[in-house]
Amino acid sequence: MVRFLEQFINGLSVGSVYALIALGYTMVYGIARMINFAHGDIIMVGAYVLYVCKSIIGLPSIVSVIVTIVFCSLLGITIEKIAYKPLRKAPSLAVLITAIGMSFLLQALSLLIFGANPITFPSVIKVSPIYIGSITISGITIITFVVTFICMIGLTYFVNNTKAGSAMRAASEDKPAAELMGINVNRTISMVFAIGSALAGVAGFLYISQYQSLMPTLGALPGIKAFVAAVLGGIGSIPGAMLGGIMLGVIESLSKAYISTQLADAIVFGILVIVLIVKPSGLLGKNSIEKV
Amino acid sequence: MKKVSKVFSFAIMLILALALVTGCGSDKADDKESQGGEAQGDFDGEFIIGGFGPITGDAAQYGLAVMNSSKIAVDEINAAGGVKVGDKTYKLAHTFEDDEAKPDVALAAYNKLMDDGVQAIVGGVTSGSHMGVVEDAYNDNILMVSPSVTVDNGIEHPNAFRTCFTDSMQGDIMAKYALSIGAKKIAVIYNQADEYSTGIMQVFVDAIKDSDAEIVANEGFEANATDMKTQLTTIRNSGADLIFAPVYYQAAYYITQQAHELGMDIPFIGTDGWDGVLEVSVDPAVLEGSVFQTPFTYNDPNPAVQEYVKKYEEETGEKPNQFGANAYDAVYVVKAALEKAGSIESEDLIAAMHEIEVDGITGTISFNENGEPKKDVKLIKIVDGEYELFTLE
């Protein structure tokens, strides 16, 4: 039982990072109806910005974190304005390819600026672990989980209960109609990207606090995993992203521990396939009927 | 309006095309320096050594080390009067192409090198890329000395040699070491998406199975994984007294760091991919007592090694690793082959390779009939946050 709990917590620790990233994916998809494949790389940019602020400029930790989040947010808006907005009326495939291109661009830029060698960066969060019997839960795991949970609650409230949130939902359902109702669709979508990218900034900060090493490609794998988590939970659904992320982390960890480390990915993706066959919109996704 | 935009787009295309042309041109000039005339100063001709390897992307550290070290060796040889081939003296030239550690890019890089008139190759750097070009290199019958390709079938053609140990040799060496320190229950953690890692793991596991020790856990992880806590928890619960991690330094860092976070104090042993692990670790204390196999460390007091370390630091501002050292030796191997053969023809060079003995910075190197290097096995132990060299009995 203790072993099971240990592995469960290992899964929770990875899963909450996936969940936090998945929130950004789902947010952008839910409103703008596009998959922002550059999301994982904004995490990477966030991690590097934090490193520059803290280690090179020498700002206090809290200021560095705020600068990171603001920078990512502005980067998200800029990317949307430059790369996605001109394609608003283009087929979704074009936008998807542009997003992938953006992802490569960000990676290549950080490779040029910071080089390929991994940079070590000691965690800015110093929280002592919690001990329950023989089980250890590291401080960063708890913080990641709590932050993800707060973000999920905050986002759900924001989207469902505020004016800006209603505008977002309206824009996601029918852009021309929303515009006729006096909603500034462009500004709404910018705001979605700002929030999504700010979440990526937070994820970058927590990710780097956990693994303490920077590489231009660090956003790629968590980005893909988080995308899968978002789809598993039902892309577009905010609680779904959280559920999907945690589930993905836990399933991954338990199948590594009890079945086979070699087969873990096959099992995870197998489950994804089964979920999508049974419920194509994901676990918490809405079944929307396409009107023809 | 339409006309203006047409003119505009034509202008942009022109600029881009120009940028492309000049971009390529300047690139080459950097690497080859003044390659112009055939006979310069006291030299009767020029012999071009080419190289290819990743200088961008994840594995860039390896390619850059090989590129810079080959260049240092070439400059050194030229400064010392070049290479005596028969009654002629040749100047060495060096050119290097990026392969991004991808086989298809490597093939393009190789073709570019051949177009540039390269006469011998010090490469490839990563096993995957290398395997992408071996057939072509064999068909072209060009001498290839790889500083770092460890995959077993990497040099099965007669034109290919290497200055590093193979995967299977490393697996055997580390199994021997594990048994020599009395390990009974051994756990293995490896990168299941990497030929280097899985190859060594297999040989190691087979070697341990033939002894009185046992493998109590054999855990894989996926490519680019950063979280090893699940695997490490399993290893901790298996009661292992030693962990073997045939991985590259970045993964070695994640593994040792997270083992420390989980409160584990089981010692680690690793392979030559570990070289550089101290430089990427936040807290060197987590590596204390770890042992890995490597042909080179910059702490080696040997004056020839220190001379090379000094030059490498001047060139790059960084400390060299074993990839660089093996590449440096590989250039001297080519030089020795040229002198022995008394000819610059590939066929003569390849024949001469089996007769030479080179006193390099990674040890005294000679080659057996398969092109494998024969040299001493050196191990490194991490003590007080420093690499410490010792030789396996």
XYZ file of C-alpha atoms in Angstrom:
685
model
C 0.000 0.000 0.000
C 2.814 2.372 0.906
C 4.497 1.582 -2.394
C 1.283 2.215 -4.259
C 0.872 5.588 -2.540
C 4.477 6.505 -3.327
C 3.963 5.790 -7.007
C 0.605 7.550 -6.934
C 2.296 10.674 -5.593
C 5.012 10.409 -8.249
C 2.184 10.366 -10.778
C 0.481 13.320 -9.139
C 3.712 15.295 -9.297
C 4.073 14.825 -13.072
C 0.328 14.976 -13.625
C -0.125 18.390 -12.059
C 2.500 19.846 -14.428
C 0.632 18.261 -17.377
C -2.642 19.621 -15.989
C -1.323 23.167 -15.682
C -0.049 23.126 -19.268
C -3.245 21.454 -20.478
C -5.264 24.340 -18.991
C -3.522 26.692 -21.435
C -4.191 24.395 -24.403
C -7.813 23.927 -23.524
C -8.389 27.635 -22.859
C -7.094 28.623 -26.292
C -8.887 25.766 -28.026
C -12.151 26.385 -26.194
C -12.353 30.004 -27.313
C -10.221 30.452 -30.417
C -10.939 26.932 -31.779
C -7.305 26.367 -32.612
C -4.600 24.113 -31.204
C -1.690 26.298 -30.231
C 1.240 23.949 -30.699
C 3.626 26.726 -29.676
C 2.199 26.510 -26.157
C 4.903 24.098 -24.959
C 7.587 26.444 -26.232
C 6.119 29.413 -24.397
C 6.802 27.353 -21.269
C 10.398 27.071 -22.393
C 10.585 30.835 -23.030
C 9.095 31.394 -19.568
C 11.766 29.218 -17.995
C 14.537 31.144 -19.778
C 13.041 34.533 -18.869
C 12.983 33.464 -15.236
C 16.606 32.391 -15.516
C 17.642 35.706 -17.092
C 15.786 37.760 -14.459
C 17.007 35.774 -11.485
C 20.509 34.598 -12.389
C 21.755 37.186 -14.890
C 20.033 40.434 -13.855
C 19.723 39.347 -10.229
C 16.137 40.425 -9.515
C 14.408 39.102 -6.374
C 12.553 35.799 -6.909
C 9.048 37.220 -6.651
C 9.778 40.036 -9.141
C 11.373 37.521 -11.521
C 8.275 35.337 -11.414
C 5.985 38.313 -12.119
C 8.202 39.510 -14.983
C 8.136 35.962 -16.399
C 4.350 35.755 -16.344
C 3.913 39.230 -17.860
C 6.519 38.511 -20.549
C 4.831 35.234 -21.537
C 1.470 36.950 -21.648
C 2.788 39.667 -23.973
C 4.561 37.042 -26.073
C 1.266 35.166 -26.424
C -0.539 38.312 -27.609
C 2.281 39.129 -30.037
C 2.313 35.626 -31.506
C -1.439 35.757 -31.963
C -1.275 39.198 -33.653
C 1.602 38.296 -35.986
C 1.016 34.656 -36.792
C -2.593 33.674 -36.150
C -4.727 36.773 -36.664
C -3.956 37.127 -40.392
C -5.159 33.547 -40.764
C -8.450 34.030 -38.926
C -10.418 33.182 -42.077
C -7.988 30.572 -43.433
C -8.679 26.827 -43.116
C -7.786 25.461 -39.682
C -5.004 23.335 -41.178
C -3.120 26.506 -42.160
C -3.321 27.804 -38.598
C -2.152 24.469 -37.236
C 0.911 24.467 -39.483
C 1.658 28.074 -38.547
C 1.505 27.096 -34.872
C 4.013 24.311 -35.459
C 6.220 26.764 -37.344
C 5.978 29.169 -34.417
C 7.058 26.369 -32.101
C 10.198 25.734 -34.182
C 10.898 29.453 -34.399
C 10.847 29.862 -30.614
C 13.090 26.824 -30.159
C 15.556 28.007 -32.780
C 15.663 31.507 -31.292
C 16.457 30.281 -27.804
C 19.057 27.929 -29.274
C 20.689 30.940 -30.932
C 20.556 33.102 -27.816
C 21.332 30.591 -25.069
C 23.103 27.792 -26.967
C 22.447 24.075 -26.873
C 24.169 23.254 -23.612
C 21.783 22.655 -20.729
C 21.875 25.467 -18.167
C 21.458 24.583 -14.515
C 19.156 26.799 -12.522
C 18.565 26.121 -8.817
C 14.921 26.210 -7.782
C 13.606 29.568 -6.574
C 11.023 27.795 -4.407
C 12.349 26.487 -1.152
C 9.591 24.469 0.502
C 10.459 21.566 2.751
C 8.860 18.226 1.876
C 6.006 16.720 3.862
C 6.495 13.330 5.500
C 3.521 11.037 6.075
C 4.823 7.839 7.615
C 7.496 6.599 5.233
C 6.087 8.588 2.305
C 7.747 11.811 1.222
C 5.883 14.445 -0.774
C 8.228 17.112 -2.124
C 7.289 20.751 -1.586
C 7.261 21.568 -5.294
C 4.739 18.772 -5.962
C 2.329 20.246 -3.454
C 2.793 23.768 -4.797
C 2.283 22.656 -8.405
C -0.874 20.795 -7.486
C -2.293 23.689 -5.472
C -1.426 26.282 -8.137
C -3.008 24.136 -10.849
C -6.133 23.671 -8.768
C -6.446 27.415 -8.063
C -5.921 28.215 -11.752
C -8.633 25.744 -12.702
C -11.162 27.184 -10.227
C -10.231 30.760 -11.166
C -10.525 30.086 -14.899
C -13.838 28.270 -14.566
C -15.242 31.166 -12.575
C -13.813 33.716 -14.977
C -15.215 32.043 -18.079
C -18.652 31.321 -16.606
C -19.340 34.274 -14.333
C -17.725 37.427 -15.708
C -18.591 39.719 -18.573
C -15.290 39.093 -20.327
C -15.896 35.381 -19.836
C -19.318 35.580 -21.484
C -17.726 37.478 -24.344
C -15.233 34.636 -24.737
C -17.926 32.000 -24.766
C -19.943 34.005 -27.253
C -16.917 34.454 -29.520
C -16.217 30.726 -29.357
C -19.740 29.862 -30.480
C -20.222 32.263 -33.321
C -17.721 34.997 -34.157
C -19.854 37.059 -36.591
C -22.883 36.942 -34.271
C -20.764 37.936 -31.278
C -19.427 40.859 -33.276
C -22.997 41.943 -34.121
C -23.767 41.867 -30.392
C -21.042 44.458 -29.850
C -18.292 42.137 -28.681
C -14.807 43.067 -29.830
C -13.792 39.602 -31.044
C -10.182 40.522 -31.756
C -9.663 41.909 -28.286
C -11.385 38.888 -26.750
C -9.129 36.466 -28.587
C -6.068 38.520 -27.592
C -7.178 38.214 -23.994
C -7.527 34.439 -24.351
C -3.972 34.222 -25.630
C -2.761 36.503 -22.847
C -4.331 34.256 -20.203
C -3.248 31.023 -21.899
C 0.331 32.233 -22.230
C 0.408 33.564 -18.666
C -0.530 30.032 -17.591
C 2.360 28.749 -19.702
C 4.607 31.222 -17.869
C 3.448 29.834 -14.530
C 3.991 26.298 -15.833
C 7.505 27.234 -16.996
C 8.292 28.604 -13.571
C 7.021 25.482 -11.766
C 8.581 23.103 -14.285
C 11.995 24.675 -13.909
C 11.664 24.666 -10.127
C 11.085 20.928 -10.256
C 13.738 19.852 -12.772
C 16.278 22.693 -12.406
C 17.718 22.428 -15.890
C 17.109 24.593 -18.970
C 17.211 23.446 -22.595
C 15.714 24.964 -25.753
C 13.683 21.775 -26.229
C 12.379 21.462 -22.694
C 8.833 22.468 -23.657
C 8.401 19.866 -26.386
C 7.663 16.676 -24.417
C 5.499 18.212 -21.655
C 3.719 20.166 -24.404
C 2.781 16.994 -26.265
C 1.803 15.147 -23.083
C -0.320 18.092 -21.944
C -2.024 18.198 -25.327
C -2.907 14.527 -24.911
C -4.142 15.310 -21.387
C -6.354 18.092 -22.711
C -7.836 15.767 -25.344
C -8.320 13.001 -22.776
C -10.172 15.343 -20.420
C -12.192 16.862 -23.253
C -10.471 19.699 -25.087
C -12.225 22.992 -24.403
C -13.298 21.904 -20.923
C -11.339 23.550 -18.105
C -12.015 20.966 -15.350
C -11.430 18.330 -18.044
C -7.880 19.591 -18.584
C -7.125 19.259 -14.896
C -8.674 15.794 -14.713
C -6.932 14.676 -17.914
C -3.530 15.922 -16.744
C -3.693 14.276 -13.335
C -5.052 11.042 -14.835
C -2.341 10.937 -17.468
C 0.383 11.428 -14.843
C -1.022 8.806 -12.503
C -1.697 6.202 -15.216
C 1.799 6.756 -16.576
C 3.386 6.322 -13.172
C 1.344 3.286 -12.159
C 1.842 1.483 -15.441
C 5.583 2.118 -15.175
C 5.585 0.813 -11.621
C 3.318 -2.222 -11.973
C 3.241 -3.257 -15.614
C 6.366 -2.222 -17.469
C 8.421 0.925 -17.897
C 8.964 -0.086 -21.500
C 5.245 -0.263 -22.227
C 4.111 2.782 -20.202
C 3.595 5.055 -23.207
C 1.778 2.367 -25.160
C -0.608 1.905 -22.228
C -1.200 5.638 -21.800
C -1.968 6.158 -25.467
C -3.989 2.945 -25.571
C -6.236 4.376 -22.878
C -6.515 7.612 -24.855
C -7.653 5.655 -27.918
C -10.249 3.737 -25.905
C -11.596 6.918 -24.296
C -11.864 8.609 -27.682
C -13.675 5.613 -29.203
C -16.203 5.460 -26.358
C -16.540 9.212 -25.874
C -15.058 11.150 -28.795
C -15.339 14.522 -27.040
C -13.176 13.376 -24.111
C -14.079 12.619 -20.508
C -15.671 15.956 -19.613
C -16.124 17.349 -23.112
C -19.502 18.546 -24.327
C -21.073 16.509 -27.060
C -21.653 19.231 -29.607
C -23.614 18.404 -32.706
C -22.144 19.910 -35.837
C -24.847 21.905 -37.589
C -24.728 21.489 -41.318
C -1.003 48.936 -56.303
C -0.716 45.434 -57.664
C 2.386 46.322 -59.640
C 4.049 47.814 -56.574
C 3.481 44.670 -54.537
C 4.829 42.533 -57.382
C 8.006 44.599 -57.540
C 8.214 44.471 -53.794
C 7.906 40.702 -53.588
C 10.458 40.295 -56.366
C 12.868 42.492 -54.410
C 12.356 40.411 -51.279
C 12.962 37.209 -53.187
C 16.147 38.655 -54.603
C 17.365 39.628 -51.133
C 16.541 36.211 -49.737
C 18.316 34.467 -52.574
C 21.366 36.664 -52.065
C 21.334 36.018 -48.326
C 21.220 32.301 -49.022
C 24.199 32.402 -51.347
C 26.362 34.607 -49.151
C 25.278 32.652 -46.067
C 26.645 29.421 -47.481
C 29.783 31.058 -48.741
C 30.878 32.634 -45.503
C 30.172 29.423 -43.628
C 32.715 27.527 -45.616
C 35.311 30.241 -45.398
C 35.174 30.072 -41.614
C 35.883 26.395 -41.415
C 38.495 26.029 -44.055
C 40.360 29.267 -43.518
C 42.661 29.949 -46.445
C 42.266 26.889 -48.556
C 43.109 28.685 -51.786
C 46.450 27.671 -53.313
C 47.616 24.090 -53.571
C 51.156 24.795 -52.490
C 51.521 27.364 -49.743
C 54.858 28.294 -48.219
C 56.795 25.146 -47.424
C 53.937 22.808 -48.204
C 53.722 20.680 -51.355
C 49.983 20.221 -51.123
C 46.943 20.065 -48.976
C 45.108 17.132 -47.403
C 41.531 17.874 -46.356
C 40.052 16.195 -43.293
C 36.276 16.494 -43.126
C 33.922 15.995 -40.222
C 30.198 15.920 -39.605
C 28.209 15.959 -36.401
C 25.495 17.831 -34.536
C 26.425 21.462 -33.860
C 22.793 22.472 -33.299
C 20.052 20.664 -31.378
C 20.073 18.381 -28.352
C 23.384 16.681 -29.006
C 25.216 19.849 -30.096
C 27.704 19.606 -27.259
C 29.199 16.467 -28.823
C 29.457 17.850 -32.333
C 30.957 21.139 -31.187
C 33.562 19.303 -29.111
C 34.558 17.175 -32.104
C 34.612 20.141 -34.502
C 36.717 22.368 -32.234
C 39.116 19.631 -31.186
C 39.717 18.434 -34.752
C 40.528 22.003 -35.675
C 42.938 22.381 -32.728
C 44.771 19.203 -33.769
C 44.907 20.295 -37.422
C 46.280 23.745 -36.511
C 48.810 22.151 -34.179
C 50.057 19.778 -36.873
C 50.321 22.588 -39.428
C 52.174 24.818 -36.954
C 54.626 21.969 -36.354
C 55.394 21.774 -40.080
C 52.582 19.704 -41.513
C 52.593 16.024 -42.417
C 55.492 14.248 -44.156
C 54.030 11.932 -46.779
C 56.827 10.170 -48.594
C 59.074 12.943 -49.864
C 56.354 15.583 -49.826
C 55.036 17.746 -46.991
C 51.287 18.266 -46.781
C 49.329 20.955 -44.990
C 46.120 19.744 -43.334
C 42.818 21.518 -43.875
C 39.661 20.981 -41.869
C 36.007 21.372 -42.810
C 32.929 20.450 -40.779
C 29.217 20.079 -41.579
C 26.227 20.061 -39.192
C 24.122 16.873 -39.211
C 21.735 17.795 -36.329
C 22.219 14.192 -35.115
C 19.782 13.077 -37.854
C 20.672 10.347 -40.372
C 19.081 12.103 -43.365
C 20.812 15.414 -42.624
C 24.052 13.488 -42.071
C 23.838 12.023 -45.550
C 23.445 15.498 -47.044
C 26.370 16.703 -44.912
C 28.474 13.772 -46.110
C 27.677 14.462 -49.754
C 28.613 18.094 -49.241
C 31.952 17.045 -47.748
C 32.660 14.746 -50.701
C 31.792 17.579 -53.100
C 34.285 19.738 -51.214
C 37.003 17.203 -51.971
C 37.510 15.804 -48.487
C 40.184 13.051 -48.395
C 39.559 11.520 -44.951
C 36.785 11.853 -42.390
C 36.942 12.265 -38.629
C 33.339 11.350 -37.827
C 30.494 10.663 -37.385
C 29.764 11.825 -33.934
C 26.421 10.269 -32.977
C 25.679 6.639 -33.790
C 22.386 7.221 -35.621
C 23.827 9.771 -38.058
C 26.912 7.690 -38.585
C 24.863 4.657 -39.590
C 23.132 6.849 -42.160
C 26.360 7.359 -44.125
C 28.509 4.239 -43.579
C 27.306 2.518 -46.750
C 28.046 5.546 -48.916
C 31.418 6.037 -47.272
C 32.250 2.392 -47.932
C 31.249 2.716 -51.585
C 33.421 5.832 -51.876
C 36.180 3.918 -50.010
C 37.192 6.915 -47.906
C 39.066 6.558 -44.601
C 36.692 7.208 -41.699
C 37.914 7.513 -38.117
C 35.058 8.088 -35.712
C 35.801 9.685 -32.347
C 32.549 8.678 -30.677
C 30.404 6.160 -32.568
C 29.899 3.377 -30.052
C 27.284 1.224 -31.791
C 28.718 -2.249 -32.441
C 28.166 -2.478 -36.206
C 29.334 1.135 -36.747
C 32.681 0.169 -38.280
C 31.986 -3.188 -39.895
C 33.339 -1.967 -43.243
C 37.122 -2.062 -43.749
C 37.331 1.713 -44.361
C 35.894 2.597 -40.917
C 37.786 2.853 -37.616
C 37.128 4.418 -34.236
C 39.102 5.815 -31.333
C 36.392 5.178 -28.709
C 35.185 1.981 -27.061
C 32.044 0.242 -28.315
C 28.764 -0.182 -26.486
C 29.412 -3.845 -25.774
C 32.939 -3.202 -24.537
C 31.542 -0.589 -22.151
C 28.829 -2.963 -20.897
C 31.452 -5.649 -20.197
C 33.842 -3.208 -18.538
C 31.191 -1.851 -16.184
C 29.890 -5.343 -15.332
C 33.447 -6.337 -14.446
C 33.784 -3.216 -12.311
C 30.429 -3.793 -10.553
C 31.466 -7.335 -9.635
C 34.938 -6.176 -8.552
C 33.418 -3.912 -5.887
C 31.247 -6.761 -4.627
C 27.799 -5.708 -5.891
C 25.208 -8.468 -5.472
C 21.869 -6.836 -6.308
C 22.140 -4.502 -9.251
C 19.454 -2.232 -10.689
C 19.602 -0.791 -14.217
C 17.971 2.392 -15.501
C 18.323 3.215 -19.194
C 16.882 5.262 -22.060
C 14.698 2.812 -23.974
C 14.521 5.070 -27.026
C 18.287 5.248 -27.472
C 20.466 2.664 -29.217
C 23.508 3.566 -27.130
C 21.673 3.105 -23.854
C 19.767 -0.079 -24.739
C 22.861 -1.622 -26.384
C 25.049 -1.239 -23.304
C 22.214 -2.278 -20.991
C 21.793 -5.573 -22.872
C 25.492 -6.482 -22.710
C 25.689 -5.480 -19.053
C 22.612 -7.508 -18.077
C 23.922 -10.572 -19.956
C 27.304 -10.268 -18.243
C 25.712 -9.983 -14.786
C 23.443 -12.980 -15.440
C 26.554 -15.124 -15.973
C 27.877 -14.172 -12.520
C 26.692 -14.738 -8.955
C 25.129 -11.263 -8.796
C 21.568 -10.590 -9.975
C 19.607 -7.841 -11.723
C 16.842 -6.840 -9.303
C 15.273 -4.076 -11.403
C 15.563 -3.151 -15.067
C 13.787 0.157 -15.692
C 13.496 2.100 -18.945
C 12.531 5.677 -19.603
C 11.316 7.405 -22.757
C 13.261 9.859 -24.948
C 13.576 13.378 -23.452
C 12.077 12.224 -20.156
C 12.819 14.490 -17.217
C 10.958 12.661 -14.483
C 12.506 9.393 -13.280
C 10.908 9.274 -9.841
C 8.653 6.325 -10.654
C 11.532 4.179 -11.891
C 13.727 5.230 -8.969
C 11.001 4.397 -6.446
C 10.769 0.911 -7.957
C 14.564 0.558 -7.767
C 14.621 1.695 -4.141
C 11.979 -0.871 -3.263
C 13.885 -3.637 -5.068
C 16.658 -3.595 -2.461
C 19.410 -2.851 -4.988
C 22.922 -2.135 -3.700
C 24.203 -0.590 -6.948
C 22.548 1.267 -9.849
C 23.916 1.086 -13.379
C 22.811 3.972 -15.622
C 24.126 3.735 -19.205
C 22.830 7.184 -20.185
C 24.006 10.605 -21.350
C 24.967 13.294 -18.849
C 21.669 15.206 -18.877
C 19.662 12.107 -17.980
C 22.372 11.148 -15.477
C 21.790 14.504 -13.822
C 18.004 14.018 -13.613
C 18.452 10.489 -12.253
C 20.996 11.327 -9.549
C 19.210 14.540 -8.527
C 15.846 12.826 -8.185
C 17.359 9.812 -6.398
C 18.714 12.294 -3.894
C 15.295 13.958 -3.562
C 13.784 10.532 -2.855
C 16.333 10.059 -0.077
C 18.212 7.226 -1.831
C 21.894 6.621 -1.101
C 22.573 3.706 -3.466
C 25.815 4.301 -5.425
C 25.672 4.862 -9.202
C 27.900 3.604 -11.981
C 27.658 4.877 -15.548
C 29.203 4.952 -18.989
C 31.132 7.521 -21.029
C 27.911 9.468 -21.716
C 28.219 10.679 -18.130
C 31.206 12.846 -18.995
C 30.103 16.434 -18.382
C 27.547 15.518 -15.714
C 29.163 17.718 -13.043
C 28.798 20.755 -15.301
C 25.019 20.305 -15.600
C 24.318 19.474 -11.960
C 22.855 21.995 -9.547
C 24.270 20.174 -6.530
C 27.451 18.097 -7.116
C 26.888 16.348 -3.776
C 24.227 14.118 -5.387
C 26.947 12.655 -7.645
C 29.435 11.942 -4.887
C 31.023 8.503 -5.254
C 29.566 7.803 -8.726
C 31.900 5.951 -11.085
C 31.868 5.949 -14.872
C 34.055 4.763 -17.706
C 35.750 7.349 -19.871
C 38.927 7.596 -21.903
C 39.586 11.180 -20.867
C 39.253 13.766 -18.133
C 40.511 17.329 -18.162
C 41.961 16.704 -14.686
C 44.459 14.219 -16.104
C 47.918 15.520 -15.041
C 49.519 14.209 -18.288
C 51.210 17.314 -19.861
C 49.921 16.474 -23.362
C 46.367 16.458 -21.964
C 46.900 19.748 -20.141
C 48.293 21.339 -23.307
C 45.146 20.304 -25.199
C 42.854 21.451 -22.379
C 44.529 24.871 -22.412
C 44.094 25.260 -26.176
C 40.497 24.082 -26.046
C 39.652 26.554 -23.313
C 41.278 29.387 -25.267
C 39.252 28.431 -28.340
C 35.842 27.899 -26.729
C 35.940 29.136 -23.128
C 34.795 25.697 -21.986
C 36.469 22.569 -20.652
C 36.865 19.791 -23.232
C 35.180 16.384 -22.883
C 36.082 12.910 -24.139
C 34.351 13.458 -27.490
C 36.808 16.249 -28.152
C 39.777 14.260 -26.862
C 38.923 11.254 -29.048
C 38.515 13.565 -32.059
C 41.881 15.197 -31.322
C 43.469 11.744 -31.231
C 41.604 10.730 -34.388
C 43.259 13.576 -36.324
C 46.670 12.385 -35.103
C 45.699 8.870 -36.138
C 45.030 10.133 -39.671
C 48.392 11.946 -39.589
C 50.170 8.750 -38.495
C 48.420 6.787 -41.243
C 49.510 9.361 -43.854
C 53.124 9.139 -42.699
C 53.109 5.350 -42.528
C 51.447 4.953 -45.929
C 53.637 7.525 -47.648
C 50.652 8.215 -49.878
C 47.419 10.156 -49.776
C 45.406 7.436 -51.549
C 42.543 6.090 -49.423
C 43.503 2.492 -50.084
C 47.054 2.956 -48.773
C 45.821 4.938 -45.768
C 43.342 2.227 -44.789
C 46.038 -0.456 -45.062
C 48.424 1.637 -42.945
C 45.839 2.059 -40.163
C 46.524 -1.480 -38.902
C 50.249 -0.858 -38.569
C 50.317 2.409 -36.647
C 50.578 3.088 -32.923
C 49.689 6.600 -31.797
C 50.589 8.021 -28.408
C 47.418 10.074 -27.909
C 45.862 11.998 -25.048
C 43.359 9.183 -24.428
C 46.118 6.555 -24.239
C 48.339 4.653 -26.645
C 46.114 3.662 -29.534
C 46.519 0.895 -32.066
C 43.830 -0.833 -34.105
C 42.892 -4.497 -34.428
C 41.832 -6.165 -37.681
C 38.225 -4.965 -37.204
C 39.219 -1.334 -36.745
C 38.570 -1.347 -33.000
C 40.961 0.627 -30.787
C 43.268 -1.141 -28.358
C 43.958 1.039 -25.322
C 43.813 1.092 -21.506
C 40.474 1.348 -19.705
C 40.196 4.402 -17.507
C 37.486 5.014 -14.939
C 36.420 8.218 -13.248
C 35.144 8.556 -9.724
C 33.454 11.756 -8.576
C 35.110 12.822 -5.329
C 34.356 16.154 -3.610
C 32.700 17.497 -6.758
C 35.731 16.716 -8.974
C 36.490 14.016 -11.552
C 39.207 11.638 -10.321
C 40.917 9.259 -12.730
C 41.892 5.642 -12.039
C 42.695 2.588 -14.159
C 40.726 -0.649 -13.975
C 42.975 -3.621 -13.133
